[in-house]
Tab-separated table of C-alpha atoms in Angstrom:
chain	number	residue	atom	x	y	z
L	1	UNK	CA	15.384	-1.012	51.167
L	2	UNK	CA	12.133	0.825	50.418
L	3	UNK	CA	9.315	0.773	52.950
L	4	UNK	CA	6.046	0.511	51.033
L	5	UNK	CA	2.853	2.056	52.316
L	6	UNK	CA	-0.081	-0.309	52.812
L	7	UNK	CA	-2.858	0.880	50.523
L	8	UNK	CA	-5.638	-1.334	51.779
L	9	UNK	CA	-6.191	-3.411	48.639
L	10	UNK	CA	-3.967	-6.435	49.166
L	11	UNK	CA	-0.680	-7.713	50.490
L	12	UNK	CA	1.618	-7.090	47.520
L	13	UNK	CA	1.286	-3.291	47.735
L	14	UNK	CA	2.140	-2.886	44.065
L	15	UNK	CA	0.401	-0.619	41.543
L	16	UNK	CA	0.827	-0.961	37.799
L	17	UNK	CA	0.336	2.266	35.847
L	18	UNK	CA	-0.314	1.798	32.120
L	19	UNK	CA	0.648	4.850	30.088
L	20	UNK	CA	3.843	6.886	30.166
L	21	UNK	CA	2.394	10.276	29.250
L	22	UNK	CA	1.828	13.151	31.629
L	23	UNK	CA	-1.240	11.613	33.317
L	24	UNK	CA	0.404	8.256	33.958
L	25	UNK	CA	3.688	9.768	35.062
L	26	UNK	CA	1.885	12.084	37.465
L	27	UNK	CA	-0.039	9.183	38.984
L	28	UNK	CA	3.148	7.147	39.323
L	29	UNK	CA	4.931	10.093	40.934
L	30	UNK	CA	2.160	10.676	43.467
L	31	UNK	CA	2.140	7.002	44.420
L	32	UNK	CA	5.922	6.789	44.620
L	33	UNK	CA	6.061	9.820	46.910
L	34	UNK	CA	3.699	7.934	49.225
L	35	UNK	CA	6.028	4.958	49.288
L	36	UNK	CA	4.025	2.696	47.002
L	37	UNK	CA	5.838	0.252	44.736
L	38	UNK	CA	5.083	1.309	41.161
L	39	UNK	CA	5.588	-0.414	37.833
L	40	UNK	CA	4.911	1.899	34.893
L	41	UNK	CA	4.225	0.328	31.493
L	42	UNK	CA	4.490	2.407	28.327
L	43	UNK	CA	3.818	1.097	24.849
L	44	UNK	CA	5.683	4.107	23.383
L	45	UNK	CA	3.317	4.542	20.445
L	46	UNK	CA	3.955	7.222	17.844
L	47	UNK	CA	1.641	10.161	18.381
L	48	UNK	CA	1.511	10.305	22.178
L	49	UNK	CA	-0.322	13.516	23.048
L	50	UNK	CA	2.215	14.558	25.687
L	51	UNK	CA	5.065	14.596	23.175
L	52	UNK	CA	3.195	16.936	20.831
L	53	UNK	CA	1.190	19.092	23.253
L	54	UNK	CA	1.651	22.851	23.297
L	55	UNK	CA	1.633	23.410	27.057
L	56	UNK	CA	-0.627	26.461	27.596
L	57	UNK	CA	-1.823	26.986	31.173
L	58	UNK	CA	-4.578	29.576	31.090
L	59	UNK	CA	-8.239	28.829	31.841
L	60	UNK	CA	-9.434	31.791	29.829
L	61	UNK	CA	-11.805	31.084	26.973
L	62	UNK	CA	-12.155	27.368	26.375
L	63	UNK	CA	-15.103	26.338	28.523
L	64	UNK	CA	-18.629	27.615	29.244
L	65	UNK	CA	-19.406	28.420	32.852
L	66	UNK	CA	-21.716	25.399	33.137
L	67	UNK	CA	-19.110	22.879	32.008
L	68	UNK	CA	-18.414	20.296	34.748
L	69	UNK	CA	-14.744	20.383	33.765
L	70	UNK	CA	-14.292	23.804	35.383
L	71	UNK	CA	-13.932	22.591	38.997
L	72	UNK	CA	-11.367	20.062	37.764
L	73	UNK	CA	-9.485	22.775	35.877
L	74	UNK	CA	-9.509	25.066	38.888
L	75	UNK	CA	-7.884	22.422	41.071
L	76	UNK	CA	-5.581	21.356	38.232
L	77	UNK	CA	-4.165	24.842	37.812
L	78	UNK	CA	-3.675	25.167	41.562
L	79	UNK	CA	-1.866	21.814	41.586
L	80	UNK	CA	0.805	22.839	39.088
L	81	UNK	CA	2.890	24.990	41.485
L	82	UNK	CA	2.572	22.255	44.133
L	83	UNK	CA	3.825	19.610	41.711
L	84	UNK	CA	6.683	21.810	40.497
L	85	UNK	CA	7.716	22.442	44.112
L	86	UNK	CA	7.668	18.692	44.825
L	87	UNK	CA	9.820	18.005	41.784
L	88	UNK	CA	12.256	20.685	42.933
L	89	UNK	CA	12.510	18.912	46.287
L	90	UNK	CA	13.383	15.779	44.321
L	91	UNK	CA	16.154	17.582	42.466
L	92	UNK	CA	14.244	18.226	39.238
L	93	UNK	CA	14.635	21.849	38.186
L	94	UNK	CA	14.090	21.658	34.415
L	95	UNK	CA	10.361	21.281	33.832
L	96	UNK	CA	9.737	24.013	31.270
L	97	UNK	CA	7.161	25.620	33.591
L	98	UNK	CA	7.182	29.410	33.508
L	99	UNK	CA	4.680	32.232	33.890
L	100	UNK	CA	4.999	34.414	30.808
L	101	UNK	CA	1.494	35.832	30.426
L	102	UNK	CA	-0.900	35.489	27.532
L	103	UNK	CA	-2.723	37.673	25.053
L	104	UNK	CA	-6.204	36.807	23.843
L	105	UNK	CA	-6.362	38.513	20.469
L	106	UNK	CA	-9.080	39.376	17.974
L	107	UNK	CA	-8.139	39.827	14.329
L	108	UNK	CA	-11.638	40.209	12.826
L	109	UNK	CA	-14.695	42.320	13.614
L	110	UNK	CA	-16.577	39.174	14.603
L	111	UNK	CA	-13.867	38.187	17.081
L	112	UNK	CA	-13.597	41.734	18.443
L	113	UNK	CA	-17.323	41.712	19.199
L	114	UNK	CA	-16.777	38.699	21.470
L	115	UNK	CA	-14.006	40.277	23.548
L	116	UNK	CA	-16.151	42.074	26.176
L	117	UNK	CA	-17.868	38.787	27.040
L	118	UNK	CA	-14.505	37.048	27.166
L	119	UNK	CA	-13.123	39.727	29.488
L	120	UNK	CA	-16.118	39.289	31.782
L	121	UNK	CA	-15.566	35.534	31.854
L	122	UNK	CA	-11.864	35.908	32.624
L	123	UNK	CA	-12.600	38.311	35.485
L	124	UNK	CA	-15.231	35.951	36.906
L	125	UNK	CA	-12.776	33.071	36.915
L	126	UNK	CA	-10.099	35.170	38.530
L	127	UNK	CA	-12.565	36.211	41.256
L	128	UNK	CA	-13.469	32.523	41.707
L	129	UNK	CA	-9.835	31.752	42.551
L	130	UNK	CA	-8.532	30.270	39.318
L	131	UNK	CA	-4.748	30.227	39.047
L	132	UNK	CA	-2.828	31.418	35.982
L	133	UNK	CA	-4.977	34.508	35.374
L	134	UNK	CA	-4.090	37.439	37.616
L	135	UNK	CA	-5.154	41.046	37.000
L	136	UNK	CA	-6.331	40.754	33.419
L	137	UNK	CA	-6.633	43.955	31.419
L	138	UNK	CA	-7.722	45.122	27.990
L	139	UNK	CA	-4.658	46.524	26.222
L	140	UNK	CA	-4.465	48.814	23.232
L	141	UNK	CA	-3.803	47.040	19.931
L	142	UNK	CA	-0.505	48.866	19.455
L	143	UNK	CA	0.610	48.014	22.985
L	144	UNK	CA	-0.162	44.324	22.459
L	145	UNK	CA	2.893	43.969	20.248
L	146	UNK	CA	5.139	44.754	23.220
L	147	UNK	CA	4.208	41.331	24.617
L	148	UNK	CA	4.785	39.515	21.320
L	149	UNK	CA	6.905	41.500	18.813
L	150	UNK	CA	5.884	39.360	15.809
L	151	UNK	CA	2.166	40.041	16.390
L	152	UNK	CA	-0.027	41.121	13.487
L	153	UNK	CA	-2.138	44.282	13.783
L	154	UNK	CA	-5.052	43.232	15.987
L	155	UNK	CA	-8.398	44.841	16.652
L	156	UNK	CA	-8.553	44.000	20.370
L	157	UNK	CA	-6.466	42.205	22.995
L	158	UNK	CA	-6.744	41.061	26.599
L	159	UNK	CA	-3.579	40.521	28.631
L	160	UNK	CA	-3.587	37.622	31.138
L	161	UNK	CA	-0.442	38.326	33.197
L	162	UNK	CA	-0.137	35.034	35.118
L	163	UNK	CA	-0.763	32.580	32.296
L	164	UNK	CA	1.986	29.993	32.160
L	165	UNK	CA	3.545	27.626	29.689
L	166	UNK	CA	5.040	24.213	30.247
L	167	UNK	CA	7.275	22.084	28.072
L	168	UNK	CA	5.352	18.832	28.303
L	169	UNK	CA	8.265	16.634	27.303
L	170	UNK	CA	10.638	18.264	29.799
L	171	UNK	CA	8.010	17.906	32.531
L	172	UNK	CA	7.332	14.280	31.666
L	173	UNK	CA	11.065	13.532	31.668
L	174	UNK	CA	11.445	15.194	35.066
L	175	UNK	CA	8.589	13.118	36.468
L	176	UNK	CA	10.112	9.947	35.047
L	177	UNK	CA	13.500	10.638	36.632
L	178	UNK	CA	11.866	11.417	39.976
L	179	UNK	CA	9.735	8.265	39.809
L	180	UNK	CA	12.753	6.097	39.013
L	181	UNK	CA	14.721	7.714	41.812
L	182	UNK	CA	11.969	6.719	44.220
L	183	UNK	CA	12.243	3.081	43.181
L	184	UNK	CA	9.677	2.683	40.406
L	185	UNK	CA	10.259	0.388	37.441
L	186	UNK	CA	9.547	1.327	33.821
L	187	UNK	CA	8.747	-1.272	31.165
L	188	UNK	CA	8.146	-0.769	27.447
L	189	UNK	CA	5.641	-2.900	25.590
L	190	UNK	CA	1.982	-3.756	25.152
L	191	UNK	CA	0.080	-4.261	28.385
L	192	UNK	CA	-2.687	-6.838	28.747
L	193	UNK	CA	-4.854	-7.357	31.808
L	194	UNK	CA	-5.253	-10.666	33.637
L	195	UNK	CA	-8.816	-10.647	34.949
L	196	UNK	CA	-9.963	-13.021	37.673
L	197	UNK	CA	-13.593	-12.466	38.585
L	198	UNK	CA	-14.005	-8.917	39.851
L	199	UNK	CA	-10.303	-8.144	40.021
L	200	UNK	CA	-7.291	-7.718	37.797
L	201	UNK	CA	-4.616	-9.832	39.387
L	202	UNK	CA	-1.758	-9.083	37.019
L	203	UNK	CA	-0.607	-7.258	33.908
L	204	UNK	CA	1.367	-9.015	31.210
L	205	UNK	CA	3.998	-7.185	29.147
L	206	UNK	CA	5.566	-9.346	26.498
L	207	UNK	CA	6.444	-12.564	28.260
L	208	UNK	CA	6.510	-10.999	31.703
L	209	UNK	CA	3.675	-11.193	34.226
L	210	UNK	CA	3.478	-8.470	36.859
L	211	UNK	CA	1.294	-9.062	39.875
L	212	UNK	CA	-0.817	-6.055	40.807
L	213	UNK	CA	-2.893	-4.915	43.754
L	214	UNK	CA	-4.257	-2.061	41.647
L	215	UNK	CA	-4.018	-0.952	38.022
L	216	UNK	CA	-4.277	2.584	36.668
L	217	UNK	CA	-5.037	2.958	32.968
L	218	UNK	CA	-3.771	6.281	31.631
L	219	UNK	CA	-3.065	5.179	28.081
L	220	UNK	CA	-4.468	8.237	26.337
L	221	UNK	CA	-6.010	7.592	22.936
L	222	UNK	CA	-5.258	3.870	23.308
L	223	UNK	CA	-7.218	3.422	26.566
L	224	UNK	CA	-10.377	1.948	25.020
L	225	UNK	CA	-8.524	-1.247	24.051
L	226	UNK	CA	-7.790	-1.981	27.698
L	227	UNK	CA	-11.342	-1.118	28.691
L	228	UNK	CA	-12.636	-3.786	26.296
L	229	UNK	CA	-10.574	-6.387	28.143
L	230	UNK	CA	-12.680	-5.543	31.190
L	231	UNK	CA	-16.007	-5.557	29.350
L	232	UNK	CA	-16.382	-1.814	29.940
L	233	UNK	CA	-17.173	0.867	27.368
L	234	UNK	CA	-14.706	3.752	27.535
L	235	UNK	CA	-15.182	5.342	24.106
L	236	UNK	CA	-11.987	7.331	23.745
L	237	UNK	CA	-11.024	8.015	20.149
L	238	UNK	CA	-7.904	9.638	18.706
L	239	UNK	CA	-8.184	13.197	17.463
L	240	UNK	CA	-5.132	14.084	15.391
L	241	UNK	CA	-3.405	17.346	16.086
L	242	UNK	CA	-0.644	18.733	13.887
L	243	UNK	CA	1.502	21.429	15.460
L	244	UNK	CA	4.343	23.403	13.850
L	245	UNK	CA	7.623	24.086	15.616
L	246	UNK	CA	9.468	27.094	14.209
L	247	UNK	CA	12.790	28.779	14.828
L	248	UNK	CA	13.211	32.558	14.651
L	249	UNK	CA	16.916	33.043	13.851
L	250	UNK	CA	18.915	35.440	16.026
L	251	UNK	CA	15.856	36.277	18.133
L	252	UNK	CA	15.321	35.548	21.818
L	253	UNK	CA	11.694	34.455	21.976
L	254	UNK	CA	11.688	32.902	25.443
L	255	UNK	CA	10.119	35.922	27.135
L	256	UNK	CA	7.290	36.432	24.657
L	257	UNK	CA	3.737	35.973	25.886
L	258	UNK	CA	1.393	33.235	24.700
L	259	UNK	CA	-0.952	34.244	21.886
L	260	UNK	CA	-4.451	32.785	22.154
L	261	UNK	CA	-6.779	33.213	19.225
L	262	UNK	CA	-10.332	31.933	19.019
L	263	UNK	CA	-9.314	28.788	17.135
L	264	UNK	CA	-5.508	28.552	17.221
L	265	UNK	CA	-2.591	29.600	19.397
L	266	UNK	CA	1.099	30.509	19.437
L	267	UNK	CA	3.598	30.101	22.242
L	268	UNK	CA	7.339	30.282	22.558
L	269	UNK	CA	10.190	28.519	24.311
L	270	UNK	CA	13.780	29.612	24.777
L	271	UNK	CA	16.019	30.334	23.134
L	272	UNK	CA	14.373	30.981	19.731
L	273	UNK	CA	11.483	28.504	19.442
L	274	UNK	CA	7.904	29.280	18.379
L	275	UNK	CA	5.068	26.736	18.402
L	276	UNK	CA	1.926	27.219	16.287
L	277	UNK	CA	-1.092	24.970	16.586
L	278	UNK	CA	-3.098	23.072	16.117
L	279	UNK	CA	-5.391	21.068	13.887
L	280	UNK	CA	-8.310	19.083	15.336
L	281	UNK	CA	-8.921	16.141	13.027
L	282	UNK	CA	-11.472	13.452	13.838
L	283	UNK	CA	-12.277	10.184	12.067
L	284	UNK	CA	-8.728	9.545	10.866
L	285	UNK	CA	-7.758	6.816	13.342
L	286	UNK	CA	-4.068	6.590	14.198
L	287	UNK	CA	-2.929	7.987	10.841
L	288	UNK	CA	0.463	9.365	11.850
L	289	UNK	CA	1.188	11.734	8.967
L	290	UNK	CA	1.888	15.386	8.371
L	291	UNK	CA	-0.587	16.506	5.719
L	292	UNK	CA	-0.540	19.410	3.276
L	293	UNK	CA	-3.947	20.530	4.519
L	294	UNK	CA	-2.805	20.452	8.120
L	295	UNK	CA	0.341	22.426	7.321
L	296	UNK	CA	-1.659	25.020	5.411
L	297	UNK	CA	-4.121	25.445	8.268
L	298	UNK	CA	-1.593	26.021	11.021
L	299	UNK	CA	0.735	28.205	8.936
L	300	UNK	CA	-2.124	30.359	7.625
L	301	UNK	CA	-3.613	30.785	11.079
L	302	UNK	CA	-0.201	31.428	12.601
L	303	UNK	CA	0.554	34.195	10.110
L	304	UNK	CA	-2.920	35.655	10.536
L	305	UNK	CA	-2.114	36.210	14.212
L	306	UNK	CA	1.621	36.913	13.868
L	307	UNK	CA	2.688	38.095	10.431
L	308	UNK	CA	6.159	38.717	11.826
L	309	UNK	CA	6.767	34.958	11.759
L	310	UNK	CA	6.807	34.879	7.943
L	311	UNK	CA	10.610	34.596	7.879
L	312	UNK	CA	10.800	31.920	10.598
L	313	UNK	CA	12.248	28.512	9.788
L	314	UNK	CA	9.988	25.470	9.936
L	315	UNK	CA	11.905	23.088	12.190
L	316	UNK	CA	9.381	20.238	12.387
L	317	UNK	CA	5.696	19.396	12.530
L	318	UNK	CA	4.671	17.164	15.412
L	319	UNK	CA	1.653	14.899	15.508
L	320	UNK	CA	-0.298	13.961	18.605
L	321	UNK	CA	-3.469	11.949	19.087
L	322	UNK	CA	-5.658	13.655	21.668
L	323	UNK	CA	-7.784	11.184	23.654
L	324	UNK	CA	-11.247	12.525	22.898
L	325	UNK	CA	-14.516	11.397	24.508
L	326	UNK	CA	-17.997	11.717	22.963
L	327	UNK	CA	-19.145	14.289	25.529
L	328	UNK	CA	-15.768	16.110	25.743
L	329	UNK	CA	-15.390	15.128	29.415
L	330	UNK	CA	-12.590	12.894	30.700
L	331	UNK	CA	-12.912	9.504	32.359
L	332	UNK	CA	-11.567	9.641	35.921
L	333	UNK	CA	-12.375	6.995	38.486
L	334	UNK	CA	-12.827	3.333	39.265
L	335	UNK	CA	-14.255	0.744	36.889
L	336	UNK	CA	-17.788	-0.497	37.663
L	337	UNK	CA	-17.735	-4.146	38.674
L	338	UNK	CA	-13.936	-4.293	38.946
L	339	UNK	CA	-12.518	-3.696	42.399
L	340	UNK	CA	-9.009	-2.525	41.651
L	341	UNK	CA	-8.826	-0.822	38.236
L	342	UNK	CA	-8.942	2.934	37.681
L	343	UNK	CA	-9.006	5.054	34.529
L	344	UNK	CA	-7.686	8.567	33.898
L	345	UNK	CA	-8.032	9.391	30.215
L	346	UNK	CA	-10.095	11.260	27.616
L	347	UNK	CA	-8.881	14.791	28.359
L	348	UNK	CA	-8.946	15.857	24.733
L	349	UNK	CA	-7.260	19.197	24.091
L	350	UNK	CA	-6.814	20.138	27.758
L	351	UNK	CA	-4.613	17.213	28.802
L	352	UNK	CA	-1.646	19.377	29.704
L	353	UNK	CA	-3.840	21.589	31.868
L	354	UNK	CA	-5.707	18.843	33.698
L	355	UNK	CA	-3.454	15.821	33.190
L	356	UNK	CA	-1.092	16.128	36.166
L	357	UNK	CA	-3.935	16.716	38.604
L	358	UNK	CA	-6.014	13.910	37.095
L	359	UNK	CA	-3.057	11.609	37.654
L	360	UNK	CA	-2.821	12.798	41.244
L	361	UNK	CA	-6.574	12.245	41.769
L	362	UNK	CA	-6.435	8.694	40.494
L	363	UNK	CA	-3.440	7.977	42.717
L	364	UNK	CA	-5.366	9.362	45.687
L	365	UNK	CA	-8.296	7.077	44.872
L	366	UNK	CA	-5.925	4.112	45.004
L	367	UNK	CA	-4.537	5.431	48.285
L	368	UNK	CA	-8.095	5.817	49.611
L	369	UNK	CA	-7.521	9.520	50.219
L	370	UNK	CA	-10.377	12.052	49.998
L	371	UNK	CA	-11.014	13.829	46.688
L	372	UNK	CA	-11.967	17.503	46.742
L	373	UNK	CA	-14.111	17.605	43.584
L	374	UNK	CA	-17.166	15.764	42.302
L	375	UNK	CA	-16.008	13.041	39.910
L	376	UNK	CA	-19.488	11.858	38.924
L	377	UNK	CA	-19.473	13.769	35.570
L	378	UNK	CA	-16.341	11.820	34.679
L	379	UNK	CA	-17.597	8.371	35.705
L	380	UNK	CA	-15.868	5.561	33.849
L	381	UNK	CA	-19.096	3.619	33.280
L	382	UNK	CA	-21.271	6.447	31.988
L	383	UNK	CA	-21.353	4.990	28.461
L	384	UNK	CA	-21.810	1.356	29.461
L	385	UNK	CA	-25.387	1.351	28.129
L	386	UNK	CA	-24.086	2.215	24.664
L	387	UNK	CA	-23.102	-0.380	22.088
């Protein structure tokens, strides 16, 4: 019989997590490891971001130094090894997490002119204690190909030796198995909230009603629907990303470094997989289609960076809907006016970097544990004044 930890918000000691992607699974895992009874509800929509995400862990060139997301990313990158170690303790060894290094590459004069500033930024973040960077160095264009044999001739390159990749689906599956092993339940279906005054007392899934002491909403691009049930504005919209999965016959690609361009990227997985991405398409809703324009974009950009992939086989094109917010910052925290509901969503294109830690943060809020970063830039109610 499980012994459930009292979390200070009621007598049932049960938390319902809505969303079975990486954020929700991470929150459920954190709670389950603290002995909390967890029910995880997943609607299993087509286009979940976790299923399509590339899995690059390198805080190199995506964010300006003033962006409030940087402290979150710093802690998120540090959390990855901790989470992987916890999963190993729970018997989960296949997470797809591996440090393989990365190359930031420039293929045009305009991009090459930006590389000194990028190198300075990378060094500053390394000095500030960011994980997944290491002793970054400028490498000669000819030498760059030793890290990625299919690379095109490039004008400049920076090697980030400790950048890592993660197979998001393998990691999510490992978290799910660990959560189940610790006694959590997993339901599939649409979740609706039962609101009573300033609390959510239950979540309904189909014909089933699940009592709840706390609810975590980590439903990705579908989170705004649940926010409306609470009378709160959480304007997360879906941004479609198309990402190509290739196979390079008779070639072991698993040890190749990640290629990071200024707009697109390439990474590999064993034994012979190559992933090229990704489009960023707004204002298309939940249109779950592979398009000719999307295919052309990712193939053209992939070959621009790695002409050696011209003979690769196109295995599939995956589609994911990134949960995008108007100000490009996530929503992490409690809901104004509701005592026991928490959101963790809106991570956009950096969900695989920040998602596991965001899930852990939201679980810690439920557990009334201290949080090490300022969450005010990510306040759930910051758009409540908007229509």
